[in-house]
Coordinates of C-alpha atoms and ligand atoms in Angstrom, one line a residue:
X1 CA 84.5 134.2 57.2
X2 CA 84.3 133.9 60.7
X3 CA 83.6 130.7 62.7
X4 CA 81.5 130.3 65.8
X5 CA 81.3 127.1 67.6
X6 CA 79.4 126.1 70.6
X7 CA 80.7 123.0 72.3
X8 CA 77.7 121.4 74.6
X9 CA 77.9 118.1 76.5
X10 CA 77.1 116.7 79.7
X11 CA 80.0 117.4 82.9
X12 CA 83.2 115.6 81.6
X13 CA 82.3 115.2 78.2
X14 CA 85.4 116.7 77.1
X15 CA 84.2 119.5 75.9
X16 CA 86.9 121.8 77.5
X17 CA 89.5 119.7 76.3
X18 CA 88.4 119.8 72.7
X19 CA 87.4 123.4 72.6
X20 CA 90.8 124.4 74.0
X21 CA 92.5 122.5 71.2
X22 CA 90.3 123.6 68.5
X23 CA 90.6 127.2 69.6
X24 CA 94.2 127.2 69.7
X25 CA 94.6 125.3 66.2
X26 CA 92.0 127.8 64.4
X27 CA 93.3 131.0 66.2
X28 CA 90.2 131.5 67.7
X29 CA 89.4 132.7 71.6
X30 CA 88.0 130.0 73.6
X31 CA 85.5 131.5 75.9
X32 CA 84.5 129.0 78.9
X33 CA 82.2 130.3 81.5
X34 CA 83.2 127.8 84.2
X35 CA 86.7 128.9 83.5
X36 CA 85.6 133.0 83.7
X37 CA 84.0 132.2 87.0
X38 CA 86.9 130.0 88.4
X39 CA 89.3 133.0 87.8
X40 CA 86.8 135.2 89.2
X41 CA 86.9 133.3 92.3
X42 CA 90.7 133.2 92.5
X43 CA 90.6 137.1 92.1
X44 CA 88.1 137.3 94.7
X45 CA 85.5 139.0 92.3
X46 CA 82.2 139.2 94.4
X47 CA 80.0 138.2 91.7
X48 CA 82.2 135.1 91.2
X49 CA 82.4 134.3 94.9
X50 CA 78.5 134.7 95.1
X51 CA 78.3 132.2 92.0
X52 CA 80.6 130.0 93.9
X53 CA 78.0 129.2 96.4
X54 CA 76.0 127.3 93.6
X55 CA 78.8 126.0 91.8
X56 CA 79.8 123.9 94.8
X57 CA 76.6 122.6 95.0
X58 CA 76.5 121.5 91.3
X59 CA 73.8 124.1 90.6
X60 CA 73.6 126.8 87.8
X61 CA 74.5 130.4 88.2
X62 CA 71.5 132.5 87.3
X63 CA 71.1 133.6 83.6
X64 CA 71.4 137.3 83.9
X65 CA 75.0 136.9 85.7
X66 CA 76.2 134.5 83.0
X67 CA 74.7 136.4 79.8
X68 CA 76.3 139.8 81.1
X69 CA 79.6 137.9 81.2
X70 CA 79.1 136.7 77.9
X71 CA 78.2 139.6 76.3
X72 CA 81.0 141.6 77.8
X73 CA 83.4 138.7 76.6
X74 CA 82.0 138.8 73.0
X75 CA 82.6 142.5 72.9
X76 CA 86.1 142.2 72.7
X77 CA 87.9 142.6 69.5
X78 CA 89.7 139.3 69.6
X79 CA 86.3 137.8 68.9
X80 CA 85.8 139.3 65.5
X81 CA 87.0 136.1 63.7
X82 CA 84.8 134.0 65.8
X83 CA 84.7 132.2 68.9
X84 CA 84.8 128.6 70.6
X85 CA 82.0 128.7 73.6
X86 CA 82.6 125.8 76.0
X87 CA 79.8 125.6 78.7
X88 CA 77.5 128.1 77.4
X89 CA 74.5 128.2 76.8
X90 CA 73.4 126.0 79.6
X91 CA 69.6 127.0 79.7
X92 CA 67.2 128.0 76.7
X93 CA 67.3 131.8 78.0
X94 CA 70.8 131.6 77.7
X95 CA 70.5 130.5 73.9
X96 CA 67.9 133.0 73.1
X97 CA 70.3 135.7 74.5
X98 CA 73.1 134.2 72.4
X99 CA 71.0 134.2 69.3
X100 CA 70.2 138.1 70.1
X101 CA 74.1 138.9 70.3
X102 CA 74.8 137.2 67.0
X103 CA 72.3 139.4 65.1
X104 CA 74.3 142.3 66.3
X105 CA 77.6 140.5 65.3
X106 CA 76.2 138.6 61.8
X107 CA 79.9 137.0 61.3
X108 CA 79.9 133.6 60.1
X109 CA 78.0 130.3 61.0
X110 CA 77.2 129.1 64.7
X111 CA 77.9 125.7 64.5
X112 CA 76.6 123.6 67.9
X113 CA 78.2 120.5 68.5
X114 CA 77.0 117.9 71.2
X115 CA 79.6 115.6 72.5
X116 CA 77.9 112.6 73.4
X117 CA 79.3 110.3 76.4
X118 CA 77.7 107.6 78.4
X119 CA 77.0 108.6 82.1
X120 CA 79.0 105.8 83.6
X121 CA 82.2 107.0 81.8
X122 CA 81.4 110.7 82.7
X123 CA 81.7 109.6 86.3
X124 CA 84.7 107.8 85.9
X125 CA 86.6 110.7 84.1
X126 CA 85.4 113.3 86.7
X127 CA 86.5 111.2 89.5
X128 CA 89.6 110.7 88.2
X129 CA 90.3 114.3 87.3
X130 CA 92.9 116.4 88.5
X131 CA 93.5 120.2 87.7
X132 CA 96.4 122.8 88.3
X133 CA 95.8 124.7 91.2
X134 CA 97.6 127.6 89.8
X135 CA 96.2 127.7 86.3
X136 CA 93.1 125.5 86.3
X137 CA 94.5 123.3 83.3
X138 CA 93.3 119.6 83.3
X139 CA 96.2 117.3 84.4
X140 CA 97.7 114.8 81.9
X141 CA 97.6 111.2 83.0
X142 CA 100.2 110.0 85.0
X143 CA 101.8 113.3 85.6
X144 CA 102.4 114.7 89.2
X145 CA 102.6 118.4 88.4
X146 CA 100.9 120.5 85.8
X147 CA 102.7 120.2 82.4
X148 CA 101.7 123.8 81.7
X149 CA 102.9 125.6 84.5
X150 CA 104.4 123.3 87.2
X151 CA 101.6 123.9 89.7
X152 CA 100.4 121.4 92.1
X153 CA 97.4 119.1 91.3
X154 CA 94.2 119.1 93.1
X155 CA 90.5 117.8 92.8
X156 CA 88.2 120.4 91.5
X157 CA 85.8 121.9 94.2
X158 CA 82.8 120.3 92.3
X159 CA 84.4 116.7 91.2
X160 CA 83.2 115.5 94.8
X161 CA 80.7 112.6 94.1
X162 CA 77.4 114.0 95.5
X163 CA 78.1 117.1 93.5
X164 CA 79.1 115.3 90.2
X165 CA 75.5 113.5 90.3
X166 CA 73.9 116.9 91.0
X167 CA 75.6 118.5 87.9
X168 CA 74.4 115.5 85.7
X169 CA 70.9 115.7 87.1
X170 CA 70.8 119.7 86.2
X171 CA 72.5 118.8 82.9
X172 CA 69.5 116.7 82.2
X173 CA 66.7 119.3 83.3
X174 CA 67.9 122.6 82.4
X175 CA 70.5 121.9 79.5
X176 CA 69.0 119.3 77.5
X177 CA 66.4 121.2 76.6
X178 CA 68.9 123.7 74.9
X179 CA 69.9 120.8 72.3
X180 CA 66.3 120.6 71.4
X181 CA 66.4 124.2 70.6
X182 CA 69.1 123.8 68.3
X183 CA 68.6 120.5 66.8
X184 CA 66.8 121.4 63.7
X185 CA 69.6 123.9 62.6
X186 CA 71.7 122.6 59.7
X187 CA 74.8 123.7 61.6
X188 CA 73.9 121.0 64.4
X189 CA 76.2 118.1 64.8
X190 CA 76.7 115.4 67.2
X191 CA 80.2 113.9 68.4
X192 CA 80.9 110.4 69.6
X193 CA 82.9 111.9 72.6
X194 CA 83.7 108.0 74.3
X195 CA 86.6 107.7 71.9
X196 CA 90.3 108.7 72.5
X197 CA 91.0 112.3 72.5
X198 CA 92.6 112.0 69.1
X199 CA 89.8 110.4 67.4
X200 CA 87.3 112.8 69.1
X201 CA 89.3 115.6 67.6
X202 CA 89.4 114.2 64.1
X203 CA 85.8 113.6 64.1
X204 CA 85.0 117.1 65.4
X205 CA 87.3 118.9 62.8
X206 CA 85.3 117.0 60.0
X207 CA 81.8 117.8 61.3
X208 CA 82.6 121.5 62.1
X209 CA 84.1 122.2 58.8
X210 CA 81.3 120.1 57.1
X211 CA 78.8 122.4 59.1
X212 CA 80.4 125.5 58.4
X213 CA 80.6 124.6 54.6
X214 CA 77.1 123.6 54.3
X215 CA 75.9 126.8 56.0
X216 CA 78.2 129.0 53.5
X217 CA 76.3 126.9 50.9
X218 CA 73.0 127.8 51.9
X219 CA 74.0 131.4 51.8
X220 CA 75.7 131.6 48.7
X221 CA 74.0 133.3 45.4
X222 CA 71.8 131.2 43.4
X223 CA 73.7 129.0 40.9
X224 CA 76.5 128.4 43.2
X225 CA 76.6 124.7 44.6
X226 CA 77.4 124.2 48.2
X227 CA 80.6 122.4 49.0
X228 CA 78.7 119.6 50.3
X229 CA 76.4 119.4 47.1
X230 CA 79.7 119.8 45.0
X231 CA 81.6 116.6 46.7
X232 CA 78.3 114.5 46.1
Ligands
AP5_1 P1 82.0 124.1 83.6 O1 83.3 124.5 84.1 O2 81.6 124.3 82.6 O3 81.9 122.6 83.9 P2 81.3 121.4 83.3 O4 80.1 121.5 82.4 O5 80.5 120.3 84.4 O6 82.2 120.6 82.5 P3 83.4 120.1 83.0 O7 84.8 121.1 82.9 O8 83.3 119.2 84.1 O9 83.7 118.8 81.7 P4 84.3 119.0 80.2 O10 83.3 118.5 79.4 O11 85.0 120.2 80.0 O12 85.4 118.0 80.0 P5 87.1 118.1 80.3 O13 87.5 118.4 79.2 O14 87.4 119.1 81.2 O15 81.2 124.3 84.6 C1 81.4 124.5 86.2 C2 79.9 125.1 86.7 O16 80.1 126.7 86.7 C3 78.6 124.7 86.6 O17 78.4 123.6 87.3 C4 77.8 125.8 87.0 O18 77.8 126.2 88.3 C5 78.8 127.0 86.4 N1 78.4 127.4 85.3 C6 79.6 127.3 84.3 N2 78.8 127.7 82.7 C7 77.5 128.1 83.0 C8 76.4 128.6 82.5 N3 76.4 128.8 81.1 N4 75.3 128.8 83.0 C9 75.1 128.5 84.2 N5 75.9 128.2 85.3 C10 77.2 128.0 84.8 O19 87.3 116.6 80.5 C11 87.1 116.0 82.0 C12 88.2 114.9 82.2 O20 88.2 114.2 81.3 C13 89.3 115.3 82.1 O21 90.0 114.7 83.2 C14 89.8 115.1 80.7 O22 91.5 115.1 80.9 C15 89.3 113.5 80.5 N6 88.9 113.7 78.8 C16 88.7 114.5 78.3 N7 88.5 113.7 77.1 C17 88.4 112.5 77.2 C18 88.5 111.2 76.3 N8 88.2 111.5 75.1 N9 88.9 110.3 76.8 C19 89.2 109.9 78.0 N10 89.2 111.1 79.2 C20 88.8 112.4 78.3

């Protein structure tokens, strides 16, 4: 059965870091709307260049553009076993659009993860972040060049102090309601992102597997206990 994961959380929560690792380890494609937009900007794609004006101010790109990007990406065959979404959905309208796309696919559970980190720590992380100028990968601490491709390290365009504060405000206003949209679902889970990356990874793997198993149990034929129920 497929596995579909949404990695949610505020800017700097570590969504991208964990989505990357989880997707690699499980052989799933990671789909980051932020990365797709940044790649488009490098390629001078007109839609992405238009989006850049909003990104540089810390505002959201319009729903129609983002939903079209995700719809096209999810239509590719590598998403058949599932996917890990990073940075989407960010508005309730995007979440509704994703639900419609999921109905067309009907492959595996949709596990929603909320990575929680205090605001002070988010600001600290984004202030210290450096990314590779060539491939966009987050720099490893203490390194003076990209450990993936050797590229130069730079500050991400939207990690400027004022823009970070705007991104956090936009998250509160537009994206927090998406958590409420998902909260009542049996596959919604919260992870403490204010720990070492290794501990976050461990907690994340545990809750995703638990949510997927619970969902499989919920859809199992009558008389077949769910894995969670079988453990208790
Ligand atoms: P996007 O690229 O999605 O940025 P974001 O949500 O602001 O998230 P970040 O990439 O800043 O943080 P993250 O949580 O991924 O953390 P990371 O792992 O990098 O979006 C950018 C813009 O694009 C938006 O503002 C918007 O304009 C537009 N956009 C994108 N999607 C959109 C959508 N769906 N709708 C509308 N507009 C959209 O980690 C951050 C730092 O912390 C790194 O340095 C990392 O090494 C470090 N770190 C990670 N984990 C830990 C840990 N456990 N302990 C200590 N440090 C850690």
